[in-house]
mmCIF file of C-alpha atoms and ligand atoms in Angstrom:
data_model
loop_
_atom_site.group_PDB
_atom_site.id
_atom_site.type_symbol
_atom_site.label_atom_id
_atom_site.label_comp_id
_atom_site.label_asym_id
_atom_site.label_seq_id
_atom_site.Cartn_x
_atom_site.Cartn_y
_atom_site.Cartn_z
ATOM 1 C CA MET A 508 -0.024 -0.111 -0.099
ATOM 2 C CA ILE A 509 0.690 3.701 -0.588
ATOM 3 C CA GLN A 510 0.786 3.949 2.751
ATOM 4 C CA ASN A 511 3.591 1.770 3.391
ATOM 5 C CA GLU A 512 5.777 3.236 1.697
ATOM 6 C CA LEU A 513 5.155 6.336 3.190
ATOM 7 C CA LEU A 514 5.171 5.720 6.424
ATOM 8 C CA PRO A 515 7.785 2.839 6.979
ATOM 9 C CA ASP A 516 6.603 0.268 10.243
ATOM 10 C CA GLU A 517 9.778 1.102 11.449
ATOM 11 C CA PRO A 518 9.319 3.466 15.341
ATOM 12 C CA VAL A 519 10.860 7.251 14.931
ATOM 13 C CA GLN A 520 13.919 7.883 16.330
ATOM 14 C CA TRP A 521 14.049 11.232 17.721
ATOM 15 C CA SER A 522 17.030 13.171 17.765
ATOM 16 C CA SER A 523 18.672 13.560 20.798
ATOM 17 C CA LYS A 524 21.481 16.434 19.664
ATOM 18 C CA SER A 525 20.956 19.798 21.440
ATOM 19 C CA ALA A 526 20.348 22.015 18.138
ATOM 20 C CA HIS A 527 17.237 20.121 17.345
ATOM 21 C CA ARG A 528 16.046 20.366 20.943
ATOM 22 C CA PRO A 529 13.574 23.915 22.171
ATOM 23 C CA PRO A 530 15.563 26.434 23.943
ATOM 24 C CA GLU A 531 15.965 27.870 27.329
ATOM 25 C CA LEU A 532 14.115 30.626 26.928
ATOM 26 C CA SER A 533 11.766 32.576 24.534
ATOM 27 C CA VAL A 534 11.733 35.627 24.488
ATOM 28 C CA ILE A 535 8.051 36.979 23.594
ATOM 29 C CA VAL A 536 8.092 40.802 21.768
ATOM 30 C CA PRO A 537 4.315 41.511 20.693
ATOM 31 C CA THR A 538 4.977 44.766 18.033
ATOM 32 C CA TYR A 539 2.939 46.255 15.567
ATOM 33 C CA ASN A 540 5.096 49.653 13.500
ATOM 34 C CA GLU A 541 8.286 48.797 14.444
ATOM 35 C CA ALA A 542 10.189 47.692 12.376
ATOM 36 C CA ALA A 543 12.923 50.370 12.432
ATOM 37 C CA ASN A 544 13.256 48.479 15.937
ATOM 38 C CA VAL A 545 13.547 45.050 14.586
ATOM 39 C CA GLU A 546 16.667 44.789 14.342
ATOM 40 C CA LEU A 547 18.470 46.917 16.534
ATOM 41 C CA LEU A 548 16.485 44.469 19.294
ATOM 42 C CA VAL A 549 17.550 41.198 17.945
ATOM 43 C CA GLU A 550 21.427 42.073 18.781
ATOM 44 C CA GLU A 551 20.741 43.203 21.848
ATOM 45 C CA LEU A 552 19.647 39.955 22.733
ATOM 46 C CA ILE A 553 22.474 38.588 21.230
ATOM 47 C CA ARG A 554 24.849 40.332 22.640
ATOM 48 C CA SER A 555 22.542 40.261 26.498
ATOM 49 C CA LEU A 556 22.195 35.927 26.505
ATOM 50 C CA GLN A 557 25.223 34.684 25.625
ATOM 51 C CA ASN A 558 25.327 31.926 28.091
ATOM 52 C CA ILE A 559 21.718 31.090 27.718
ATOM 53 C CA ASP A 560 20.228 28.645 24.820
ATOM 54 C CA TRP A 561 17.212 31.138 23.179
ATOM 55 C CA GLU A 562 15.177 32.125 20.675
ATOM 56 C CA VAL A 563 12.956 35.382 19.835
ATOM 57 C CA ILE A 564 9.721 34.573 18.751
ATOM 58 C CA PHE A 565 7.956 38.196 17.428
ATOM 59 C CA VAL A 566 4.637 38.297 17.551
ATOM 60 C CA ASP A 567 3.079 41.862 14.992
ATOM 61 C CA ASP A 568 -0.026 42.040 14.192
ATOM 62 C CA ASP A 569 0.570 42.844 10.162
ATOM 63 C CA SER A 570 1.617 46.726 10.684
ATOM 64 C CA PRO A 571 1.306 48.534 8.231
ATOM 65 C CA ASP A 572 5.128 49.423 8.325
ATOM 66 C CA GLY A 573 6.721 46.331 6.610
ATOM 67 C CA THR A 574 7.327 45.084 10.255
ATOM 68 C CA THR A 575 7.704 41.850 10.098
ATOM 69 C CA ASP A 576 9.293 42.273 6.511
ATOM 70 C CA ALA A 577 12.122 43.764 9.126
ATOM 71 C CA VAL A 578 11.517 39.778 11.399
ATOM 72 C CA ARG A 579 12.064 38.103 8.609
ATOM 73 C CA LYS A 580 14.767 39.713 7.003
ATOM 74 C CA VAL A 581 16.782 39.343 10.490
ATOM 75 C CA ALA A 582 15.603 35.498 10.508
ATOM 76 C CA LYS A 583 16.961 35.350 7.776
ATOM 77 C CA ASN A 584 21.302 34.009 9.260
ATOM 78 C CA ASP A 585 19.560 32.928 12.468
ATOM 79 C CA VAL A 586 17.056 30.652 12.770
ATOM 80 C CA ARG A 587 16.259 31.932 16.409
ATOM 81 C CA VAL A 588 14.511 34.513 14.807
ATOM 82 C CA ARG A 589 10.654 33.566 14.152
ATOM 83 C CA CYS A 590 7.815 35.653 13.651
ATOM 84 C CA ILE A 591 3.902 35.189 13.910
ATOM 85 C CA ARG A 592 2.063 37.559 11.812
ATOM 86 C CA ARG A 593 -1.454 37.267 13.268
ATOM 87 C CA LEU A 594 -4.132 39.072 10.604
ATOM 88 C CA GLY A 595 -7.772 41.043 11.332
ATOM 89 C CA ARG A 596 -6.646 41.330 14.926
ATOM 90 C CA ARG A 597 -4.725 43.898 17.235
ATOM 91 C CA GLY A 598 -4.137 43.613 20.733
ATOM 92 C CA LEU A 599 -0.803 43.579 23.427
ATOM 93 C CA ALA A 600 -2.061 41.375 25.877
ATOM 94 C CA GLY A 601 -3.314 38.885 23.178
ATOM 95 C CA ALA A 602 -0.388 39.055 21.028
ATOM 96 C CA SER A 603 1.291 37.721 24.359
ATOM 97 C CA ILE A 604 -0.509 35.357 24.998
ATOM 98 C CA GLU A 605 0.000 33.773 21.296
ATOM 99 C CA GLY A 606 3.687 33.671 21.505
ATOM 100 C CA MET A 607 4.261 32.372 25.094
ATOM 101 C CA LEU A 608 2.003 29.126 23.387
ATOM 102 C CA ALA A 609 3.981 28.999 20.615
ATOM 103 C CA SER A 610 6.906 28.687 22.638
ATOM 104 C CA SER A 611 8.050 25.693 23.662
ATOM 105 C CA ALA A 612 10.893 26.112 25.900
ATOM 106 C CA PRO A 613 10.389 26.628 29.405
ATOM 107 C CA VAL A 614 11.022 29.535 30.523
ATOM 108 C CA VAL A 615 9.050 32.199 28.126
ATOM 109 C CA ALA A 616 9.910 35.770 28.514
ATOM 110 C CA VAL A 617 8.002 38.735 27.184
ATOM 111 C CA MET A 618 9.721 42.514 26.377
ATOM 112 C CA ASP A 619 8.726 45.775 24.838
ATOM 113 C CA GLY A 620 10.072 45.018 20.390
ATOM 114 C CA ASP A 621 11.265 49.398 20.876
ATOM 115 C CA LEU A 622 14.363 48.617 23.092
ATOM 116 C CA GLN A 623 11.996 50.439 26.245
ATOM 117 C CA HIS A 624 12.882 47.606 28.191
ATOM 118 C CA ASP A 625 16.620 47.142 28.760
ATOM 119 C CA ALA A 626 17.790 43.764 27.229
ATOM 120 C CA SER A 627 20.645 42.289 30.229
ATOM 121 C CA LEU A 628 17.692 41.398 33.090
ATOM 122 C CA LEU A 629 16.883 38.799 31.267
ATOM 123 C CA PRO A 630 19.712 35.970 32.150
ATOM 124 C CA GLU A 631 18.623 36.501 36.126
ATOM 125 C CA MET A 632 15.102 36.940 36.098
ATOM 126 C CA PHE A 633 16.005 33.257 32.968
ATOM 127 C CA ARG A 634 18.405 32.374 36.567
ATOM 128 C CA ARG A 635 15.428 33.156 38.687
ATOM 129 C CA ILE A 636 13.209 31.073 37.121
ATOM 130 C CA ARG A 637 15.257 28.121 36.650
ATOM 131 C CA ALA A 638 15.926 28.416 40.943
ATOM 132 C CA GLY A 639 12.876 27.781 41.552
ATOM 133 C CA ASP A 640 10.127 31.134 40.924
ATOM 134 C CA ASP A 641 7.441 31.063 38.589
ATOM 135 C CA LEU A 642 7.305 34.278 37.304
ATOM 136 C CA VAL A 643 10.575 37.552 37.412
ATOM 137 C CA ILE A 644 8.689 40.970 36.980
ATOM 138 C CA GLY A 645 10.720 44.352 35.419
ATOM 139 C CA SER A 646 9.274 47.152 38.018
ATOM 140 C CA ARG A 647 9.867 50.651 37.775
ATOM 141 C CA PHE A 648 8.919 51.286 40.926
ATOM 142 C CA LEU A 649 12.106 49.331 43.175
ATOM 143 C CA LYS A 650 14.858 50.950 44.524
ATOM 144 C CA GLY A 651 17.249 50.953 41.400
ATOM 145 C CA GLY A 652 14.267 51.059 38.666
ATOM 146 C CA GLY A 653 13.013 54.126 37.603
ATOM 147 C CA ALA A 654 10.930 55.775 34.375
ATOM 148 C CA ALA A 655 11.769 59.339 33.959
ATOM 149 C CA GLY A 656 13.861 59.025 31.202
ATOM 150 C CA GLY A 657 10.805 56.952 29.304
ATOM 151 C CA LEU A 658 7.500 58.219 30.065
ATOM 152 C CA SER A 659 6.281 61.687 30.770
ATOM 153 C CA ARG A 660 4.826 62.531 34.688
ATOM 154 C CA ARG A 661 1.245 62.469 33.524
ATOM 155 C CA ARG A 662 1.779 58.374 31.888
ATOM 156 C CA LEU A 663 3.914 57.717 35.673
ATOM 157 C CA SER A 664 1.839 58.579 37.902
ATOM 158 C CA GLY A 665 -1.151 56.764 36.135
ATOM 159 C CA SER A 666 1.356 53.843 35.786
ATOM 160 C CA ARG A 667 0.874 54.116 40.107
ATOM 161 C CA PHE A 668 -2.374 54.799 40.183
ATOM 162 C CA ALA A 669 -3.826 51.615 38.260
ATOM 163 C CA SER A 670 -0.858 50.551 40.451
ATOM 164 C CA ARG A 671 -2.877 51.507 43.870
ATOM 165 C CA LEU A 672 -6.275 50.596 41.520
ATOM 166 C CA ALA A 673 -4.569 46.710 41.771
ATOM 167 C CA ARG A 674 -3.748 46.560 45.256
ATOM 168 C CA VAL A 675 -6.693 48.149 46.713
ATOM 169 C CA PHE A 676 -9.748 46.068 43.909
ATOM 170 C CA LEU A 677 -7.280 42.485 43.834
ATOM 171 C CA HIS A 678 -4.534 42.681 46.027
ATOM 172 C CA ILE A 679 -1.616 42.063 43.879
ATOM 173 C CA GLU A 680 0.704 42.950 46.240
ATOM 174 C CA VAL A 681 4.344 43.701 43.887
ATOM 175 C CA SER A 682 4.933 47.492 42.864
ATOM 176 C CA ASP A 683 4.699 47.134 39.328
ATOM 177 C CA PRO A 684 1.517 45.201 38.498
ATOM 178 C CA MET A 685 1.888 47.498 34.040
ATOM 179 C CA SER A 686 5.039 46.445 34.028
ATOM 180 C CA GLY A 687 5.111 45.243 30.257
ATOM 181 C CA PHE A 688 8.313 43.315 31.206
ATOM 182 C CA PHE A 689 8.888 40.440 32.951
ATOM 183 C CA ALA A 690 9.188 36.481 32.288
ATOM 184 C CA ILE A 691 7.732 33.524 33.964
ATOM 185 C CA ARG A 692 7.656 29.912 33.984
ATOM 186 C CA ARG A 693 6.061 28.065 30.532
ATOM 187 C CA ALA A 694 4.079 25.564 32.397
ATOM 188 C CA ALA A 695 2.458 27.181 34.249
ATOM 189 C CA PHE A 696 1.235 30.328 32.749
ATOM 190 C CA GLU A 697 -0.183 27.373 30.800
ATOM 191 C CA ASP A 698 -1.744 26.798 32.978
ATOM 192 C CA LEU A 699 -3.288 29.736 34.064
ATOM 193 C CA ALA A 700 -3.651 30.620 29.155
ATOM 194 C CA PRO A 701 -7.149 29.872 29.557
ATOM 195 C CA ARG A 702 -8.474 32.860 32.670
ATOM 196 C CA LEU A 703 -6.679 35.122 29.970
ATOM 197 C CA SER A 704 -8.635 37.912 28.821
ATOM 198 C CA SER A 705 -6.444 38.652 24.744
ATOM 199 C CA GLN A 706 -7.658 42.658 24.861
ATOM 200 C CA GLY A 707 -5.937 45.321 26.717
ATOM 201 C CA PHE A 708 -2.465 46.166 27.108
ATOM 202 C CA LYS A 709 -2.176 44.362 30.610
ATOM 203 C CA ILE A 710 -1.258 40.849 30.570
ATOM 204 C CA LEU A 711 1.074 41.285 33.142
ATOM 205 C CA MET A 712 -1.460 42.413 35.415
ATOM 206 C CA ASP A 713 -3.744 40.028 33.936
ATOM 207 C CA VAL A 714 -2.024 36.813 34.954
ATOM 208 C CA LEU A 715 -1.895 38.184 38.305
ATOM 209 C CA ALA A 716 -5.143 38.083 39.271
ATOM 210 C CA SER A 717 -6.152 35.192 37.300
ATOM 211 C CA THR A 718 -3.633 31.968 39.089
ATOM 212 C CA PRO A 719 -5.373 29.286 40.404
ATOM 213 C CA LYS A 720 -3.155 28.613 42.282
ATOM 214 C CA PRO A 721 -0.384 31.212 43.942
ATOM 215 C CA LEU A 722 2.921 32.562 41.125
ATOM 216 C CA ARG A 723 7.125 32.439 43.233
ATOM 217 C CA THR A 724 6.656 35.554 42.427
ATOM 218 C CA SER A 725 10.511 38.205 42.665
ATOM 219 C CA GLU A 726 10.941 41.519 41.673
ATOM 220 C CA ILE A 727 13.762 43.262 39.834
ATOM 221 C CA PRO A 728 14.451 46.625 38.982
ATOM 222 C CA LEU A 729 14.411 48.560 35.554
ATOM 223 C CA LEU A 730 15.177 51.801 33.986
ATOM 224 C CA PHE A 731 12.916 52.292 31.352
ATOM 225 C CA ARG A 732 14.340 52.927 28.435
ATOM 226 C CA MET A 733 13.803 55.768 26.673
ATOM 227 C CA ARG A 734 11.447 55.412 23.170
ATOM 228 C CA GLN A 735 13.898 55.844 19.920
ATOM 229 C CA HIS A 736 11.706 54.704 16.431
ATOM 230 C CA GLY A 737 7.989 54.868 16.487
ATOM 231 C CA VAL A 738 5.608 56.069 18.762
ATOM 232 C CA SER A 739 3.467 54.464 21.729
ATOM 233 C CA LYS A 740 0.614 52.700 21.292
ATOM 234 C CA LEU A 741 -1.332 53.135 24.667
ATOM 235 C CA ASP A 742 -4.041 55.857 24.336
ATOM 236 C CA HIS A 743 -7.022 56.490 25.817
ATOM 237 C CA ARG A 744 -8.566 53.475 24.983
ATOM 238 C CA VAL A 745 -6.498 50.789 25.895
ATOM 239 C CA THR A 746 -7.077 52.855 29.445
ATOM 240 C CA ALA A 747 -10.256 52.166 29.178
ATOM 241 C CA GLU A 748 -9.713 48.766 28.886
ATOM 242 C CA TYR A 749 -7.761 47.958 31.799
ATOM 243 C CA LEU A 750 -10.981 49.778 33.748
ATOM 244 C CA SER A 751 -12.880 47.072 32.590
ATOM 245 C CA LEU A 752 -10.155 44.749 32.647
ATOM 246 C CA LEU A 753 -9.689 45.843 36.991
ATOM 247 C CA LEU A 754 -14.093 45.693 36.900
ATOM 248 C CA ALA A 755 -14.125 41.961 35.178
ATOM 249 C CA LYS A 756 -11.298 40.512 37.489
ATOM 250 C CA SER A 757 -13.011 41.651 40.670
ATOM 251 C CA THR A 758 -16.454 40.618 40.546
ATOM 252 C CA GLY A 759 -14.630 36.355 39.488
ATOM 253 C CA ASP A 760 -15.591 37.505 35.965
ATOM 254 C CA LEU A 761 -19.207 37.661 36.787
ATOM 255 C CA LEU A 762 -18.748 40.474 33.894
ATOM 256 C CA SER A 763 -16.548 40.068 31.411
ATOM 257 C CA LEU A 764 -14.122 42.441 30.261
ATOM 258 C CA ARG A 765 -15.899 43.055 26.530
ATOM 259 C CA PHE A 766 -19.608 42.455 29.057
ATOM 260 C CA VAL A 767 -18.859 45.342 30.358
ATOM 261 C CA MET A 768 -17.829 47.922 28.142
ATOM 262 C CA PHE A 769 -20.549 46.927 25.984
ATOM 263 C CA ALA A 770 -23.965 47.861 29.771
ATOM 264 C CA VAL A 771 -21.064 50.714 30.493
ATOM 265 C CA ILE A 772 -21.728 51.759 26.734
ATOM 266 C CA GLY A 773 -25.377 51.251 27.163
ATOM 267 C CA GLY A 774 -24.998 53.168 29.668
ATOM 268 C CA SER A 775 -23.865 56.506 27.592
ATOM 269 C CA GLY A 776 -26.587 55.679 24.788
ATOM 270 C CA VAL A 777 -29.056 56.910 27.886
ATOM 271 C CA GLY A 778 -27.061 59.709 28.481
ATOM 272 C CA VAL A 779 -27.664 61.009 23.557
ATOM 273 C CA HIS A 780 -31.049 59.177 23.872
ATOM 274 C CA LEU A 781 -32.553 61.979 26.412
ATOM 275 C CA VAL A 782 -31.058 64.233 24.594
ATOM 276 C CA ALA A 783 -32.023 63.404 21.191
ATOM 277 C CA LEU A 784 -35.853 62.675 22.550
ATOM 278 C CA LYS A 785 -35.551 66.166 23.725
ATOM 279 C CA THR A 786 -34.553 68.109 19.949
ATOM 280 C CA ALA A 787 -36.618 65.915 18.259
ATOM 281 C CA LEU A 788 -39.726 67.066 21.146
ATOM 282 C CA MET A 789 -38.206 70.982 20.219
ATOM 283 C CA PHE A 790 -38.407 70.297 17.368
ATOM 284 C CA GLY A 791 -42.833 69.276 17.376
ATOM 285 C CA TRP A 792 -42.465 65.878 16.528
ATOM 286 C CA THR A 793 -45.520 63.582 18.439
ATOM 287 C CA PHE A 794 -43.532 61.603 21.477
ATOM 288 C CA SER A 795 -44.129 58.271 20.322
ATOM 289 C CA LEU A 796 -42.390 59.089 16.530
ATOM 290 C CA ALA A 797 -39.222 60.931 19.559
ATOM 291 C CA GLN A 798 -39.207 58.758 21.028
ATOM 292 C CA MET A 799 -38.990 55.747 18.621
ATOM 293 C CA ALA A 800 -35.886 58.907 16.644
ATOM 294 C CA ALA A 801 -34.017 58.513 19.938
ATOM 295 C CA ALA A 802 -33.600 54.743 20.601
ATOM 296 C CA TYR A 803 -32.715 54.274 17.019
ATOM 297 C CA VAL A 804 -29.979 57.902 17.548
ATOM 298 C CA ALA A 805 -29.020 56.599 21.224
ATOM 299 C CA MET A 806 -28.494 52.314 19.418
ATOM 300 C CA THR A 807 -26.361 54.013 16.017
ATOM 301 C CA GLY A 808 -24.067 56.165 18.508
ATOM 302 C CA ASN A 809 -23.784 52.413 20.557
ATOM 303 C CA PHE A 810 -23.278 51.262 16.728
ATOM 304 C CA PHE A 811 -19.895 52.670 16.732
ATOM 305 C CA LEU A 812 -18.790 52.836 20.024
ATOM 306 C CA ASN A 813 -18.344 49.129 20.553
ATOM 307 C CA ASN A 814 -17.082 48.528 17.261
ATOM 308 C CA MET A 815 -14.523 50.931 17.669
ATOM 309 C CA LEU A 816 -13.404 49.560 22.142
ATOM 310 C CA THR A 817 -16.275 46.126 22.444
ATOM 311 C CA TYR A 818 -14.788 44.856 19.456
ATOM 312 C CA ARG A 819 -11.339 46.713 18.862
ATOM 313 C CA ASP A 820 -9.674 42.928 17.630
ATOM 314 C CA ARG A 821 -12.703 42.561 15.389
ATOM 315 C CA ARG A 822 -13.530 46.213 14.505
ATOM 316 C CA LEU A 823 -15.827 46.438 11.600
ATOM 317 C CA LYS A 824 -15.719 48.498 8.194
ATOM 318 C CA GLY A 825 -16.288 48.674 5.156
ATOM 319 C CA TRP A 826 -19.534 47.330 3.980
ATOM 320 C CA ARG A 827 -19.393 44.402 6.670
ATOM 321 C CA LEU A 828 -20.171 48.915 8.732
ATOM 322 C CA VAL A 829 -22.823 48.941 6.878
ATOM 323 C CA SER A 830 -24.593 45.228 7.654
ATOM 324 C CA GLY A 831 -24.041 45.133 11.053
ATOM 325 C CA LEU A 832 -25.360 47.821 11.752
ATOM 326 C CA ALA A 833 -28.460 46.724 10.518
ATOM 327 C CA SER A 834 -27.581 43.517 12.539
ATOM 328 C CA PHE A 835 -27.403 45.710 15.787
ATOM 329 C CA TRP A 836 -30.748 47.172 15.168
ATOM 330 C CA LEU A 837 -33.025 44.099 14.704
ATOM 331 C CA VAL A 838 -30.924 42.398 17.394
ATOM 332 C CA CYS A 839 -31.667 45.217 19.526
ATOM 333 C CA SER A 840 -34.944 46.567 19.039
ATOM 334 C CA ILE A 841 -35.821 42.433 20.007
ATOM 335 C CA GLY A 842 -34.130 43.961 23.327
ATOM 336 C CA VAL A 843 -36.293 46.622 24.020
ATOM 337 C CA ILE A 844 -39.398 43.108 23.415
ATOM 338 C CA ALA A 845 -37.101 41.177 26.850
ATOM 339 C CA ASN A 846 -36.138 44.429 28.776
ATOM 340 C CA VAL A 847 -40.357 45.931 28.706
ATOM 341 C CA GLY A 848 -41.198 41.778 28.946
ATOM 342 C CA ALA A 849 -39.073 41.089 31.683
ATOM 343 C CA GLY A 850 -39.230 43.863 33.203
ATOM 344 C CA GLN A 851 -43.606 43.747 33.512
ATOM 345 C CA LEU A 852 -42.662 40.180 34.665
ATOM 346 C CA VAL A 853 -40.993 41.939 38.410
ATOM 347 C CA HIS A 854 -43.327 43.978 38.735
ATOM 348 C CA ASP A 855 -45.458 42.444 38.666
ATOM 349 C CA GLN A 856 -44.736 40.475 41.052
ATOM 350 C CA ALA A 857 -42.178 42.366 43.016
ATOM 351 C CA SER A 858 -43.605 45.922 42.217
ATOM 352 C CA THR A 859 -41.178 48.170 43.066
ATOM 353 C CA TRP A 860 -40.402 51.010 40.095
ATOM 354 C CA TRP A 861 -36.513 50.678 39.600
ATOM 355 C CA LEU A 862 -36.392 47.174 40.649
ATOM 356 C CA ALA A 863 -38.623 46.049 37.836
ATOM 357 C CA GLY A 864 -36.840 48.740 35.700
ATOM 358 C CA LEU A 865 -32.631 47.981 36.655
ATOM 359 C CA ALA A 866 -34.152 44.246 36.035
ATOM 360 C CA GLY A 867 -35.959 44.996 32.792
ATOM 361 C CA ALA A 868 -32.876 46.885 31.495
ATOM 362 C CA GLY A 869 -29.998 44.452 32.920
ATOM 363 C CA LEU A 870 -32.000 41.549 30.670
ATOM 364 C CA GLY A 871 -31.845 43.850 27.509
ATOM 365 C CA ALA A 872 -27.724 44.132 28.046
ATOM 366 C CA VAL A 873 -27.220 40.670 28.375
ATOM 367 C CA PHE A 874 -29.744 40.013 25.346
ATOM 368 C CA ASN A 875 -27.699 42.302 23.251
ATOM 369 C CA TYR A 876 -24.662 40.851 24.247
ATOM 370 C CA VAL A 877 -24.280 37.695 23.333
ATOM 371 C CA ALA A 878 -27.053 38.782 19.924
ATOM 372 C CA THR A 879 -25.136 41.023 18.556
ATOM 373 C CA SER A 880 -21.926 39.201 19.315
ATOM 374 C CA MET A 881 -23.240 35.919 17.605
ATOM 375 C CA PHE A 882 -24.843 37.741 15.050
ATOM 376 C CA THR A 883 -22.855 41.896 14.346
ATOM 377 C CA TRP A 884 -19.451 40.349 16.011
ATOM 378 C CA ARG A 885 -19.183 37.291 15.178
ATOM 379 C CA ALA A 886 -15.488 35.651 15.707
ATOM 380 C CA ARG A 887 -14.644 34.926 11.866
HETATM 381 N N1 LIG B 1423 0.909 42.670 18.235
HETATM 382 C C1 LIG B 1423 0.539 43.930 18.843
HETATM 383 N N2 LIG B 1423 -0.369 43.898 19.063
HETATM 384 N N3 LIG B 1423 1.887 44.949 19.096
HETATM 385 C C2 LIG B 1423 1.810 45.717 20.140
HETATM 386 C C3 LIG B 1423 0.426 46.344 20.277
HETATM 387 C C4 LIG B 1423 -0.447 45.655 19.645
HETATM 388 O O1 LIG B 1423 -2.482 45.883 19.142
HETATM 389 N N4 LIG B 1423 0.208 47.458 21.093
HETATM 390 C C5 LIG B 1423 1.948 47.755 21.163
HETATM 391 N N5 LIG B 1423 1.890 46.667 20.357
HETATM 392 C C6 LIG B 1423 3.739 46.085 20.481
HETATM 393 C C7 LIG B 1423 4.490 47.973 20.817
HETATM 394 O O2 LIG B 1423 4.865 47.660 18.902
HETATM 395 C C8 LIG B 1423 5.673 47.752 21.205
HETATM 396 O O3 LIG B 1423 6.336 46.611 21.098
HETATM 397 C C9 LIG B 1423 4.598 47.535 23.160
HETATM 398 O O4 LIG B 1423 3.469 46.527 22.505
HETATM 399 C C10 LIG B 1423 4.900 48.145 23.284
HETATM 400 O O5 LIG B 1423 3.570 49.479 23.197
HETATM 401 P P1 LIG B 1423 3.933 50.785 23.449
HETATM 402 O O6 LIG B 1423 3.033 51.869 22.277
HETATM 403 O O7 LIG B 1423 6.084 51.119 22.855
HETATM 404 O O8 LIG B 1423 3.237 50.686 25.434
HETATM 405 P P2 LIG B 1423 4.399 51.816 26.062
HETATM 406 O O9 LIG B 1423 6.390 51.745 25.682
HETATM 407 O O10 LIG B 1423 3.179 53.076 26.146
HETATM 408 O O11 LIG B 1423 3.821 50.954 27.420
HETATM 409 C C11 LIG B 1423 4.791 50.499 27.609
HETATM 410 O O12 LIG B 1423 4.644 50.888 29.532
HETATM 411 C C12 LIG B 1423 3.796 50.307 30.466
HETATM 412 C C13 LIG B 1423 4.172 51.171 31.321
HETATM 413 O O13 LIG B 1423 3.257 52.129 31.669
HETATM 414 C C14 LIG B 1423 4.384 49.121 27.813
HETATM 415 O O14 LIG B 1423 5.814 47.596 28.192
HETATM 416 C C15 LIG B 1423 3.107 48.178 28.852
HETATM 417 O O15 LIG B 1423 3.045 47.229 28.645
HETATM 418 C C16 LIG B 1423 3.302 49.022 30.244
HETATM 419 O O16 LIG B 1423 1.711 48.785 31.288
HETATM 420 MN MN1 LIG B 1424 7.228 51.759 24.532
#
């Protein structure tokens, strides 16, 4: 049989050559528009990791500036340089997670691709994990560390404030849970990976908040350097995502990151609705017509906000934006029925107006969320 010719029955001889075995350390570098930094970073890794068997995995979200080309170019001369090119997705956290899951090394590290992180800390991080730590964090807030060179005063106090929130709400005790530079034992990471959110920037905080068993954690001082090429991608959206992550994690994942954003945006729609209603009434529209128009104005606003924020990783464009809006209108119109129905039901039982209203709105939100995630922004 042909099959036998292709696959002889002899047992496979697994290679015992060290060159064929996975490296001891995988360095994961999420990138978006970092073409000018790739080669410099690899040079820094080569200099810093002389006594360690390592590889670097760039995880690029199809950057328009040709970052993947830059990686492939360096990879031509060095098998230790690998690249994952992700299509149709965005996000630092998701990219870092995928990179770590692509590794077979016992130790993985995540670092920024813009040279703001000091690669010479990697050997010490690696050594500590070998010696028994599960997680080693490069901290800007430890004595000997700092960020004055790399961050504006506003960014720095923002980062401090975010750390304080994490301490209060999630009881995370490390000095810099916002750091983007850390190493982790891969086996520990594999355990907790299914619980992580792929949205947002805050992968380390998510790791600390989601781990099923405590991680043996230590920190080393990190001097966060200045960016030489390219620009930062941290913006207001990232901050909003952080706050939702905080809420999701402090409710034990009862409220998913996406649902929280969806609900908050839905809540803001009430304001839009009232403004639109008032405007229409001022133009002399009848109440029911004005009310209906206001509902669609609010829905439309919500659609675009959700498309920009809640589903920024699945953002609809072009014609899909038009059909997406239509399906969003449709789903939310049915949501109103669920809302009123549930509200009525509670009202009949308890006749507390605010409880009935809340129950209706809550059910409507859940319905809209589930249905739009299936029809409007279904994962491709
Ligand atoms: N794949 C991918 N997708 N990578 C991304 C994305 C994305 O959507 N957004 C940013 N990156 C990459 C950047 O290319 C860079 O390599 C790294 O993630 C950090 O992004 P920056 O945009 O340079 O972030 P920053 O310098 O403002 O923020 C840094 O400091 C924060 C603390 O203040 C990061 O280290 C953060 O993780 C850290 O919390
Ligand atoms: Mn940066």
